[in-house]
Amino acid sequence: AASSESVLIVGAGHAAGEMAVALRVNQYVGDITIAGDEPHLPYQRPPLSKAFLSGEISHERLHVKAPATYDNANIRCLPNTRVTAIDRVAKTVTTADGRTLGYGKLVLATGGRPRLLTLPDERIHQAPNLHYLRTIGHVDALREQFVAGNRLVIIGGGYIGLEVAAVARKKGIDVTVLEAMPRVLQRVTAPELSEFYARVHTEAGVKILVNTALTGFEFDAAGKITTVLAGDGLKIPADVVIVGIGLIPNVELAEAAGLAIDNGIAVDEYGRTSDPDILAIGDCSSHPSAYAGRRIRLESVPSALEQARSAAALLVGQLKPYNAVPWFWSDQYDLKLQMVGLNQGYDTVVLRGSPAARNFLALYLKDGALLAADSVSRPQEFMVAKKLVGDRIKVDPAVLADETKPLKDLLATAPAA
Ligand code: FAD
């Protein structure tokens, strides 16, 4: 076993890289080890459906921290190391290749994995032209099929599906998006925004089919998908299929160790699980949110980073609760979408600016208070909106819609609560 002055981080993703370095910045002097199952140092996933997929940036540009940072900060990185079990009494973990690693504090930063299609056809798991998108490995496997002239069918009209569609169109790929729900981005935004993004994609040549569920595939003799079957007898010829239907948090390791799970590994505002020597951060964890008034699990870089910093502070004895209002971004074509807050339950949506000019905000209110905001290519106003949503200001919708009234004038407005 390791000395009690040691931190073992399981998973080498965005949260892990940030936390390891934040510990050193906070003068943590014990051993720090990151054990991750991928063959890479911690890297950023957002470019996997954006500039890395398009080929504009290379592997090197994905690093969360420059590779030399780990050596310089005396952080031990163990790639290709899958942790398979935790022994909370001995304070050790076991790896898939039979090693035992000790810990003083254990940090679970295991992220999540793509939700798989559940069609009762085993061939989908072998098809060489069916892809998911979570890792560098996934993108590398997809590359040679992601070329001009190919016909791509995307299953799922969420962020990842639409970002991939945008990159694919720029590359001259023929794109169809299948969405089972009545509109794209249904789970995360209002009809106004869905309609806007559907229009942008349609204008770029993407065929968007809503209310259209995947029903199956046709394969050639080699097991390759030739046709996507959907809706009521629809047959869509396909050279390549990309599935983006959501994420499953990697909680099994924690669950098997008897830690509390609640839509993610349940942690408090400092990242502590139900075992005080084990923390969890990032996509795999669910935390109490004062903003939402309930426990939530987020899948976003800002929350992974902030949770990592909060957990790193805790381990040097500083209490910095993670209590941010959730926010997120998505890049499609030339458009920068930024979203703050969770708009579930809104009763009024106000548009400020012009969807036709591809430059506007959608502001969501509930009982007269500002609940959430989506910004399309208005980064300055978004910064202001973030503060206003954080304060849940009470505001007249007409004022929000009036572009002659600067949004920042509302910063003086008293919070609703
Ligand atoms: P991850 O980055 O997933 O890292 C977890 C790591 O742990 C993985 O490498 C995993 O393989 C490893 N692991 C799991 N189990 C074990 C084990 N037992 N042993 C060892 N290792 C293990 N967020 C945004 O805010 N904006 C965006 O625009 C955006 N775009 C995205 C686009 C794509 C294509 C994807 C996939 C994600 C995107 N996200 C975006 C989400 C963002 O990338 C995640 O929120 C972030 O990566 C979470 O970091 P994490 O460290 O919690 O998990």
Short mmCIF file of C-alpha atoms and ligand atoms in Angstrom, two decimals:
data_model
loop_
_atom_site.label_atom_id
_atom_site.label_comp_id
_atom_site.label_asym_id
_atom_site.label_seq_id
_atom_site.Cartn_x
_atom_site.Cartn_y
_atom_site.Cartn_z
CA ALA A 1 0.00 0.00 0.00
CA ALA A 2 1.01 3.60 -0.53
CA SER A 3 1.64 6.17 2.18
CA SER A 4 -1.41 8.05 3.39
CA GLU A 5 0.12 11.07 1.67
CA SER A 6 -0.70 9.84 -1.80
CA VAL A 7 -3.40 10.37 -4.38
CA LEU A 8 -4.35 7.84 -7.01
CA ILE A 9 -6.59 9.14 -9.78
CA VAL A 10 -8.47 6.52 -11.81
CA GLY A 11 -9.22 7.64 -15.36
CA ALA A 12 -6.98 9.95 -17.36
CA GLY A 13 -9.47 12.40 -18.81
CA HIS A 14 -10.13 16.09 -18.56
CA ALA A 15 -10.93 16.06 -14.85
CA ALA A 16 -7.91 13.87 -13.97
CA GLY A 17 -5.33 16.04 -15.74
CA GLU A 18 -6.71 19.18 -14.17
CA MET A 19 -6.86 17.73 -10.69
CA ALA A 20 -3.34 16.28 -10.68
CA VAL A 21 -1.81 19.58 -11.68
CA ALA A 22 -4.09 21.58 -9.36
CA LEU A 23 -2.84 19.46 -6.44
CA ARG A 24 0.75 20.52 -7.16
CA VAL A 25 -0.28 24.15 -7.66
CA ASN A 26 -1.86 23.87 -4.19
CA GLN A 27 1.52 22.64 -2.82
CA TYR A 28 0.41 19.05 -2.34
CA VAL A 29 3.66 17.15 -1.58
CA GLY A 30 2.58 13.48 -1.63
CA ASP A 31 2.75 11.03 -4.51
CA ILE A 32 0.33 11.60 -7.36
CA THR A 33 -0.51 8.85 -9.86
CA ILE A 34 -2.97 8.87 -12.75
CA ALA A 35 -4.04 5.42 -13.97
CA GLY A 36 -6.02 5.57 -17.22
CA ASP A 37 -7.13 2.80 -19.54
CA GLU A 38 -6.55 4.71 -22.77
CA PRO A 39 -3.08 4.80 -24.35
CA HIS A 40 -2.95 8.61 -24.00
CA LEU A 41 -2.14 11.35 -21.53
CA PRO A 42 -5.26 13.27 -20.45
CA TYR A 43 -6.81 14.91 -23.51
CA GLN A 44 -9.69 17.15 -24.43
CA ARG A 45 -12.70 15.50 -26.00
CA PRO A 46 -14.63 18.51 -27.40
CA PRO A 47 -12.39 18.71 -30.52
CA LEU A 48 -13.19 15.07 -31.32
CA SER A 49 -16.41 16.25 -32.93
CA LYS A 50 -14.95 19.56 -34.12
CA ALA A 51 -11.42 20.60 -35.17
CA PHE A 52 -9.79 17.19 -34.57
CA LEU A 53 -12.45 15.40 -36.59
CA SER A 54 -12.06 17.90 -39.41
CA GLY A 55 -8.29 17.39 -39.37
CA GLU A 56 -7.54 21.03 -38.53
CA ILE A 57 -5.68 20.08 -35.35
CA SER A 58 -3.48 17.09 -34.51
CA HIS A 59 -3.20 14.80 -31.48
CA GLU A 60 -0.65 17.08 -29.81
CA ARG A 61 -3.15 19.92 -29.63
CA LEU A 62 -5.59 17.81 -27.61
CA HIS A 63 -3.53 17.52 -24.44
CA VAL A 64 -5.21 18.90 -21.32
CA LYS A 65 -1.71 19.80 -20.03
CA ALA A 66 1.52 19.80 -22.01
CA PRO A 67 3.14 16.34 -21.64
CA ALA A 68 6.21 17.75 -19.87
CA THR A 69 3.97 19.18 -17.14
CA TYR A 70 3.51 15.76 -15.54
CA ASP A 71 7.23 15.03 -15.32
CA ASN A 72 7.99 18.54 -14.11
CA ALA A 73 5.34 18.27 -11.41
CA ASN A 74 6.37 14.73 -10.49
CA ILE A 75 3.03 13.23 -11.47
CA ARG A 76 3.21 9.58 -12.46
CA CYS A 77 1.05 8.70 -15.47
CA LEU A 78 0.13 5.06 -16.11
CA PRO A 79 -1.54 4.75 -19.51
CA ASN A 80 -3.12 1.46 -20.67
CA THR A 81 -3.99 0.78 -17.04
CA ARG A 82 -7.54 -0.29 -16.41
CA VAL A 83 -8.58 -0.43 -12.77
CA THR A 84 -10.91 -3.36 -12.16
CA ALA A 85 -11.55 -3.35 -8.41
CA ILE A 86 -11.19 -1.26 -5.27
CA ASP A 87 -10.36 -2.73 -1.87
CA ARG A 88 -11.49 -0.01 0.54
CA VAL A 89 -10.13 -1.79 3.61
CA ALA A 90 -6.63 -2.41 2.28
CA LYS A 91 -6.82 0.92 0.36
CA THR A 92 -5.61 -0.62 -2.87
CA VAL A 93 -6.90 -1.07 -6.38
CA THR A 94 -6.35 -3.94 -8.79
CA THR A 95 -5.59 -3.45 -12.46
CA ALA A 96 -6.67 -5.57 -15.42
CA ASP A 97 -3.08 -6.77 -15.88
CA GLY A 98 -2.85 -7.92 -12.28
CA ARG A 99 -1.02 -5.06 -10.56
CA THR A 100 -1.99 -3.72 -7.15
CA LEU A 101 -1.73 0.01 -6.53
CA GLY A 102 -2.10 1.57 -3.10
CA TYR A 103 -3.71 4.89 -2.25
CA GLY A 104 -4.10 7.33 0.58
CA LYS A 105 -6.92 9.13 -1.25
CA LEU A 106 -8.56 7.68 -4.32
CA VAL A 107 -10.15 9.87 -6.96
CA LEU A 108 -12.57 8.34 -9.44
CA ALA A 109 -12.50 10.32 -12.69
CA THR A 110 -13.81 7.58 -14.93
CA GLY A 111 -16.08 9.67 -17.18
CA GLY A 112 -18.55 7.72 -19.25
CA ARG A 113 -18.94 5.59 -22.33
CA PRO A 114 -21.24 5.95 -25.32
CA ARG A 115 -24.70 4.48 -25.01
CA LEU A 116 -24.80 1.60 -27.48
CA LEU A 117 -27.57 0.79 -29.91
CA THR A 118 -29.81 -1.93 -28.54
CA LEU A 119 -31.08 -3.50 -31.75
CA PRO A 120 -31.41 -7.27 -31.47
CA ASP A 121 -28.88 -7.84 -34.24
CA GLU A 122 -25.40 -8.94 -33.20
CA ARG A 123 -23.92 -7.77 -36.51
CA ILE A 124 -24.09 -4.14 -35.39
CA HIS A 125 -21.27 -4.78 -32.92
CA GLN A 126 -18.92 -5.99 -35.65
CA ALA A 127 -19.84 -3.69 -38.53
CA PRO A 128 -16.63 -1.90 -39.61
CA ASN A 129 -18.56 1.21 -40.69
CA LEU A 130 -20.60 1.78 -37.52
CA HIS A 131 -18.93 4.19 -35.10
CA TYR A 132 -19.36 5.88 -31.76
CA LEU A 133 -17.50 9.02 -30.76
CA ARG A 134 -15.91 9.33 -27.35
CA THR A 135 -12.18 8.69 -27.79
CA ILE A 136 -9.25 9.49 -30.05
CA GLY A 137 -9.36 5.81 -30.99
CA HIS A 138 -12.92 6.20 -32.20
CA VAL A 139 -11.99 9.13 -34.45
CA ASP A 140 -8.91 7.34 -35.79
CA ALA A 141 -11.06 4.31 -36.67
CA LEU A 142 -13.49 6.54 -38.52
CA ARG A 143 -11.04 8.71 -40.47
CA GLU A 144 -10.70 6.86 -43.74
CA GLN A 145 -14.48 6.56 -44.10
CA PHE A 146 -15.02 10.22 -43.22
CA VAL A 147 -14.25 11.46 -46.72
CA ALA A 148 -15.91 13.49 -49.48
CA GLY A 149 -18.50 11.62 -51.49
CA ASN A 150 -19.35 9.11 -48.78
CA ARG A 151 -22.88 8.92 -47.46
CA LEU A 152 -22.99 9.37 -43.69
CA VAL A 153 -26.01 8.60 -41.55
CA ILE A 154 -25.91 10.04 -38.04
CA ILE A 155 -28.13 8.40 -35.43
CA GLY A 156 -29.12 11.05 -32.89
CA GLY A 157 -29.66 14.79 -33.31
CA GLY A 158 -27.94 15.91 -30.11
CA TYR A 159 -24.84 18.08 -29.80
CA ILE A 160 -22.39 15.45 -30.94
CA GLY A 161 -24.49 14.35 -33.89
CA LEU A 162 -24.99 17.92 -35.08
CA GLU A 163 -21.35 18.89 -34.60
CA VAL A 164 -20.32 15.87 -36.65
CA ALA A 165 -22.89 16.83 -39.31
CA ALA A 166 -21.38 20.31 -39.57
CA VAL A 167 -17.83 19.01 -39.98
CA ALA A 168 -18.97 16.37 -42.46
CA ARG A 169 -20.76 18.89 -44.68
CA LYS A 170 -17.65 21.08 -44.77
CA LYS A 171 -15.76 18.02 -46.00
CA GLY A 172 -18.26 17.35 -48.78
CA ILE A 173 -19.80 14.30 -47.16
CA ASP A 174 -23.48 13.54 -47.81
CA VAL A 175 -25.22 13.71 -44.41
CA THR A 176 -28.53 12.44 -43.04
CA VAL A 177 -29.42 12.87 -39.37
CA LEU A 178 -32.00 10.54 -37.82
CA GLU A 179 -33.74 11.85 -34.74
CA ALA A 180 -36.43 9.82 -32.99
CA MET A 181 -37.85 12.84 -31.14
CA PRO A 182 -39.93 15.58 -32.80
CA ARG A 183 -36.95 17.97 -32.95
CA VAL A 184 -33.16 18.07 -32.74
CA LEU A 185 -31.54 19.08 -29.42
CA GLN A 186 -34.88 18.33 -27.76
CA ARG A 187 -33.35 17.24 -24.48
CA VAL A 188 -31.31 20.42 -23.99
CA THR A 189 -33.02 23.38 -25.55
CA ALA A 190 -36.25 25.12 -26.50
CA PRO A 191 -38.16 24.65 -29.77
CA GLU A 192 -36.91 28.06 -30.99
CA LEU A 193 -33.29 26.92 -30.80
CA SER A 194 -34.03 23.49 -32.26
CA GLU A 195 -35.79 25.11 -35.18
CA PHE A 196 -32.89 27.50 -35.68
CA TYR A 197 -30.29 24.72 -35.73
CA ALA A 198 -32.44 22.50 -37.94
CA ARG A 199 -32.66 25.36 -40.43
CA VAL A 200 -28.92 26.08 -40.36
CA HIS A 201 -28.14 22.43 -41.01
CA THR A 202 -30.76 22.10 -43.73
CA GLU A 203 -29.32 25.15 -45.49
CA ALA A 204 -25.90 23.50 -45.32
CA GLY A 205 -27.33 20.47 -47.09
CA VAL A 206 -27.93 18.13 -44.14
CA LYS A 207 -31.05 16.00 -44.41
CA ILE A 208 -32.69 16.02 -40.99
CA LEU A 209 -35.36 13.41 -40.33
CA VAL A 210 -37.19 13.99 -37.05
CA ASN A 211 -39.79 11.68 -35.52
CA THR A 212 -37.80 8.97 -37.26
CA ALA A 213 -36.56 6.06 -35.21
CA LEU A 214 -33.87 3.68 -36.36
CA THR A 215 -35.36 0.24 -36.94
CA GLY A 216 -32.39 -1.74 -38.32
CA PHE A 217 -29.69 -2.10 -40.94
CA GLU A 218 -28.95 -4.08 -44.05
CA PHE A 219 -25.48 -5.60 -44.32
CA ASP A 220 -23.35 -6.89 -47.17
CA ALA A 221 -21.74 -10.33 -47.08
CA ALA A 222 -18.68 -8.90 -45.30
CA GLY A 223 -20.82 -7.55 -42.45
CA LYS A 224 -20.63 -3.94 -43.55
CA ILE A 225 -23.75 -1.78 -43.26
CA THR A 226 -25.17 -0.85 -46.67
CA THR A 227 -28.53 0.60 -45.69
CA VAL A 228 -30.07 2.21 -42.63
CA LEU A 229 -33.70 1.27 -42.00
CA ALA A 230 -35.85 3.80 -40.20
CA GLY A 231 -39.36 4.98 -39.44
CA ASP A 232 -42.09 3.51 -41.56
CA GLY A 233 -40.15 1.56 -44.17
CA LEU A 234 -37.50 4.20 -44.93
CA LYS A 235 -34.28 2.86 -46.53
CA ILE A 236 -31.26 5.15 -46.46
CA PRO A 237 -28.12 3.98 -48.29
CA ALA A 238 -25.05 4.48 -46.09
CA ASP A 239 -21.28 4.16 -46.40
CA VAL A 240 -20.71 5.11 -42.79
CA VAL A 241 -22.89 5.40 -39.67
CA ILE A 242 -22.09 7.42 -36.55
CA VAL A 243 -24.14 6.94 -33.39
CA GLY A 244 -24.53 9.76 -30.86
CA ILE A 245 -27.35 8.76 -28.52
CA GLY A 246 -25.94 9.69 -25.15
CA LEU A 247 -23.53 8.71 -22.42
CA ILE A 248 -23.53 6.11 -19.67
CA PRO A 249 -21.50 7.18 -16.63
CA ASN A 250 -18.78 4.72 -15.62
CA VAL A 251 -19.97 3.95 -12.09
CA GLU A 252 -19.53 0.17 -11.98
CA LEU A 253 -16.17 0.28 -10.21
CA ALA A 254 -17.62 2.50 -7.47
CA GLU A 255 -20.82 0.49 -7.29
CA ALA A 256 -18.94 -2.80 -6.85
CA ALA A 257 -16.98 -1.16 -4.03
CA GLY A 258 -20.26 -0.31 -2.29
CA LEU A 259 -20.17 3.46 -2.80
CA ALA A 260 -23.45 5.35 -3.04
CA ILE A 261 -24.67 5.79 -6.61
CA ASP A 262 -27.40 8.20 -7.64
CA ASN A 263 -27.40 8.86 -11.38
CA GLY A 264 -23.60 8.88 -11.10
CA ILE A 265 -21.22 8.34 -8.20
CA ALA A 266 -22.86 10.43 -5.49
CA VAL A 267 -20.57 13.12 -4.04
CA ASP A 268 -20.96 16.14 -1.78
CA GLU A 269 -20.03 19.68 -2.83
CA TYR A 270 -16.34 18.92 -2.21
CA GLY A 271 -16.30 15.76 -4.31
CA ARG A 272 -16.41 13.26 -1.42
CA THR A 273 -18.19 9.98 -2.02
CA SER A 274 -19.83 7.97 0.76
CA ASP A 275 -16.26 6.83 1.65
CA PRO A 276 -14.30 9.85 2.97
CA ASP A 277 -11.07 8.53 1.39
CA ILE A 278 -12.62 8.31 -2.08
CA LEU A 279 -13.59 11.27 -4.22
CA ALA A 280 -15.27 11.41 -7.61
CA ILE A 281 -15.14 14.18 -10.19
CA GLY A 282 -16.34 14.90 -13.72
CA ASP A 283 -18.89 13.11 -15.90
CA CYS A 284 -19.05 10.02 -13.64
CA SER A 285 -20.23 11.96 -10.58
CA SER A 286 -23.47 13.52 -9.41
CA HIS A 287 -23.40 16.44 -7.01
CA PRO A 288 -25.87 18.51 -5.02
CA SER A 289 -26.62 21.69 -6.97
CA ALA A 290 -27.91 24.73 -5.13
CA TYR A 291 -28.86 26.19 -8.49
CA ALA A 292 -31.02 23.23 -9.48
CA GLY A 293 -32.21 22.47 -5.96
CA ARG A 294 -31.40 18.79 -6.46
CA ARG A 295 -28.59 16.39 -7.27
CA ILE A 296 -27.42 16.64 -10.88
CA ARG A 297 -24.83 14.99 -13.09
CA LEU A 298 -23.26 17.12 -15.79
CA GLU A 299 -21.37 16.13 -18.91
CA SER A 300 -19.31 19.21 -19.56
CA VAL A 301 -15.75 20.46 -19.48
CA PRO A 302 -16.44 23.49 -17.24
CA SER A 303 -17.93 21.28 -14.53
CA ALA A 304 -15.17 18.66 -14.86
CA LEU A 305 -12.56 21.39 -14.40
CA GLU A 306 -14.29 23.13 -11.51
CA GLN A 307 -14.98 19.87 -9.68
CA ALA A 308 -11.34 18.88 -10.15
CA ARG A 309 -10.16 22.17 -8.61
CA SER A 310 -12.57 21.87 -5.71
CA ALA A 311 -11.43 18.30 -4.99
CA ALA A 312 -7.76 19.31 -5.25
CA ALA A 313 -8.38 22.08 -2.72
CA LEU A 314 -10.05 19.65 -0.31
CA LEU A 315 -7.00 17.37 -0.32
CA VAL A 316 -4.79 20.22 0.90
CA GLY A 317 -7.33 21.13 3.57
CA GLN A 318 -9.11 24.01 1.83
CA LEU A 319 -12.88 23.96 1.56
CA LYS A 320 -13.90 25.31 -1.84
CA PRO A 321 -17.33 23.91 -2.57
CA TYR A 322 -18.24 23.28 -6.17
CA ASN A 323 -21.39 25.22 -6.64
CA ALA A 324 -21.33 26.71 -10.11
CA VAL A 325 -24.31 27.27 -12.36
CA PRO A 326 -23.96 24.67 -15.14
CA TRP A 327 -22.76 25.93 -18.49
CA PHE A 328 -21.76 24.40 -21.80
CA TRP A 329 -20.81 25.25 -25.35
CA SER A 330 -21.15 23.71 -28.80
CA ASP A 331 -19.56 24.80 -32.09
CA GLN A 332 -21.38 24.14 -35.35
CA TYR A 333 -20.28 25.80 -38.60
CA ASP A 334 -19.38 29.42 -37.78
CA LEU A 335 -21.84 29.47 -34.86
CA LYS A 336 -20.81 29.51 -31.23
CA LEU A 337 -23.59 28.20 -28.99
CA GLN A 338 -23.13 28.83 -25.26
CA MET A 339 -25.68 27.77 -22.71
CA VAL A 340 -26.01 28.53 -19.02
CA GLY A 341 -28.46 27.09 -16.54
CA LEU A 342 -30.97 24.31 -17.07
CA ASN A 343 -34.14 25.51 -18.73
CA GLN A 344 -36.47 22.68 -17.63
CA GLY A 345 -39.69 24.15 -16.31
CA TYR A 346 -39.42 27.57 -17.98
CA ASP A 347 -42.70 29.36 -18.69
CA THR A 348 -41.44 32.16 -20.95
CA VAL A 349 -38.73 32.36 -23.56
CA VAL A 350 -37.51 35.73 -24.86
CA LEU A 351 -35.45 36.15 -28.02
CA ARG A 352 -32.97 39.01 -28.01
CA GLY A 353 -31.45 39.71 -31.40
CA SER A 354 -32.14 37.93 -34.62
CA PRO A 355 -32.09 34.24 -35.49
CA ALA A 356 -32.19 35.29 -39.16
CA ALA A 357 -28.90 37.16 -38.64
CA ARG A 358 -27.54 34.09 -36.78
CA ASN A 359 -26.81 36.22 -33.75
CA PHE A 360 -29.15 36.15 -30.74
CA LEU A 361 -29.88 35.06 -27.20
CA ALA A 362 -32.74 32.93 -25.95
CA LEU A 363 -33.53 33.82 -22.34
CA TYR A 364 -35.69 31.53 -20.23
CA LEU A 365 -37.82 32.74 -17.33
CA LYS A 366 -39.85 30.99 -14.70
CA ASP A 367 -42.24 32.95 -12.50
CA GLY A 368 -40.62 36.18 -13.67
CA ALA A 369 -37.06 35.14 -12.75
CA LEU A 370 -34.27 34.37 -15.19
CA LEU A 371 -33.64 30.63 -15.24
CA ALA A 372 -31.29 29.94 -18.15
CA ALA A 373 -29.91 31.43 -21.35
CA ASP A 374 -28.66 30.18 -24.70
CA SER A 375 -26.40 32.44 -26.73
CA VAL A 376 -25.70 32.08 -30.43
CA SER A 377 -22.51 33.93 -31.31
CA ARG A 378 -22.90 36.62 -28.63
CA PRO A 379 -20.01 35.81 -26.28
CA GLN A 380 -20.00 39.21 -24.52
CA GLU A 381 -23.68 39.13 -23.71
CA PHE A 382 -23.30 35.51 -22.68
CA MET A 383 -20.79 36.49 -20.00
CA VAL A 384 -23.36 38.93 -18.61
CA ALA A 385 -26.18 36.39 -18.93
CA LYS A 386 -24.14 33.90 -16.90
CA LYS A 387 -24.09 36.30 -13.96
CA LEU A 388 -27.75 37.21 -14.34
CA VAL A 389 -28.79 33.54 -14.41
CA GLY A 390 -26.58 32.86 -11.39
CA ASP A 391 -28.51 35.56 -9.51
CA ARG A 392 -31.86 34.42 -10.94
CA ILE A 393 -32.78 38.08 -11.35
CA LYS A 394 -36.41 39.12 -11.58
CA VAL A 395 -36.82 40.91 -14.86
CA ASP A 396 -39.46 42.15 -17.27
CA PRO A 397 -39.31 40.05 -20.46
CA ALA A 398 -39.78 43.22 -22.54
CA VAL A 399 -36.55 44.62 -21.12
CA LEU A 400 -34.65 41.47 -22.05
CA ALA A 401 -35.95 41.67 -25.61
CA ASP A 402 -35.08 45.37 -26.01
CA GLU A 403 -31.67 45.62 -27.64
CA THR A 404 -31.43 49.35 -26.95
CA LYS A 405 -31.12 48.40 -23.26
CA PRO A 406 -27.69 46.87 -22.57
CA LEU A 407 -27.95 43.58 -20.74
CA LYS A 408 -25.18 44.62 -18.38
CA ASP A 409 -27.39 47.37 -16.98
CA LEU A 410 -29.33 44.54 -15.34
CA LEU A 411 -26.32 43.47 -13.30
CA ALA A 412 -27.40 45.88 -10.59
CA THR A 413 -30.81 44.19 -10.38
CA ALA A 414 -31.43 42.42 -7.11
CA PRO A 415 -31.44 38.61 -7.16
CA ALA A 416 -34.88 37.02 -7.16
CA ALA A 417 -34.38 34.99 -4.01
P1 FAD B 1 -13.40 11.65 -19.54
O1 FAD B 1 -12.76 12.77 -20.28
O2 FAD B 1 -14.36 10.77 -20.25
O3 FAD B 1 -12.23 10.74 -18.94
C1 FAD B 1 -12.45 9.54 -18.26
C2 FAD B 1 -11.33 8.58 -18.56
O4 FAD B 1 -11.37 7.51 -17.63
C3 FAD B 1 -11.44 7.94 -19.93
O5 FAD B 1 -10.21 7.97 -20.58
C4 FAD B 1 -11.85 6.51 -19.61
O6 FAD B 1 -11.45 5.60 -20.60
C5 FAD B 1 -11.10 6.31 -18.30
N1 FAD B 1 -11.58 5.19 -17.48
C6 FAD B 1 -12.86 4.82 -17.24
N2 FAD B 1 -12.91 3.75 -16.42
C7 FAD B 1 -11.63 3.45 -16.11
C8 FAD B 1 -11.03 2.44 -15.30
N3 FAD B 1 -11.77 1.56 -14.63
N4 FAD B 1 -9.68 2.41 -15.21
C9 FAD B 1 -8.91 3.31 -15.87
N5 FAD B 1 -9.43 4.28 -16.65
C10 FAD B 1 -10.78 4.35 -16.77
N6 FAD B 1 -18.05 19.34 -23.19
C11 FAD B 1 -18.17 20.68 -23.28
O7 FAD B 1 -18.22 21.34 -22.24
N7 FAD B 1 -18.21 21.30 -24.48
C12 FAD B 1 -18.15 20.63 -25.66
O8 FAD B 1 -18.19 21.22 -26.74
C13 FAD B 1 -18.03 19.20 -25.60
N8 FAD B 1 -17.94 18.48 -26.74
C14 FAD B 1 -17.75 17.11 -26.65
C15 FAD B 1 -17.60 16.38 -27.83
C16 FAD B 1 -17.40 15.01 -27.78
C17 FAD B 1 -17.23 14.24 -29.05
C18 FAD B 1 -17.36 14.34 -26.51
C19 FAD B 1 -17.16 12.86 -26.45
C20 FAD B 1 -17.51 15.07 -25.35
C21 FAD B 1 -17.70 16.46 -25.40
N9 FAD B 1 -17.87 17.22 -24.24
C22 FAD B 1 -17.99 18.59 -24.32
C23 FAD B 1 -17.91 16.58 -22.91
C24 FAD B 1 -16.55 16.58 -22.24
O9 FAD B 1 -15.58 16.08 -23.09
C25 FAD B 1 -16.64 15.77 -20.96
O10 FAD B 1 -17.54 16.42 -20.10
C26 FAD B 1 -15.28 15.63 -20.28
O11 FAD B 1 -14.40 14.89 -21.07
C27 FAD B 1 -15.44 14.96 -18.92
O12 FAD B 1 -14.18 14.71 -18.38
P2 FAD B 1 -13.95 13.48 -17.37
O13 FAD B 1 -12.51 13.57 -16.97
O14 FAD B 1 -15.00 13.45 -16.37
O15 FAD B 1 -14.17 12.18 -18.26
#
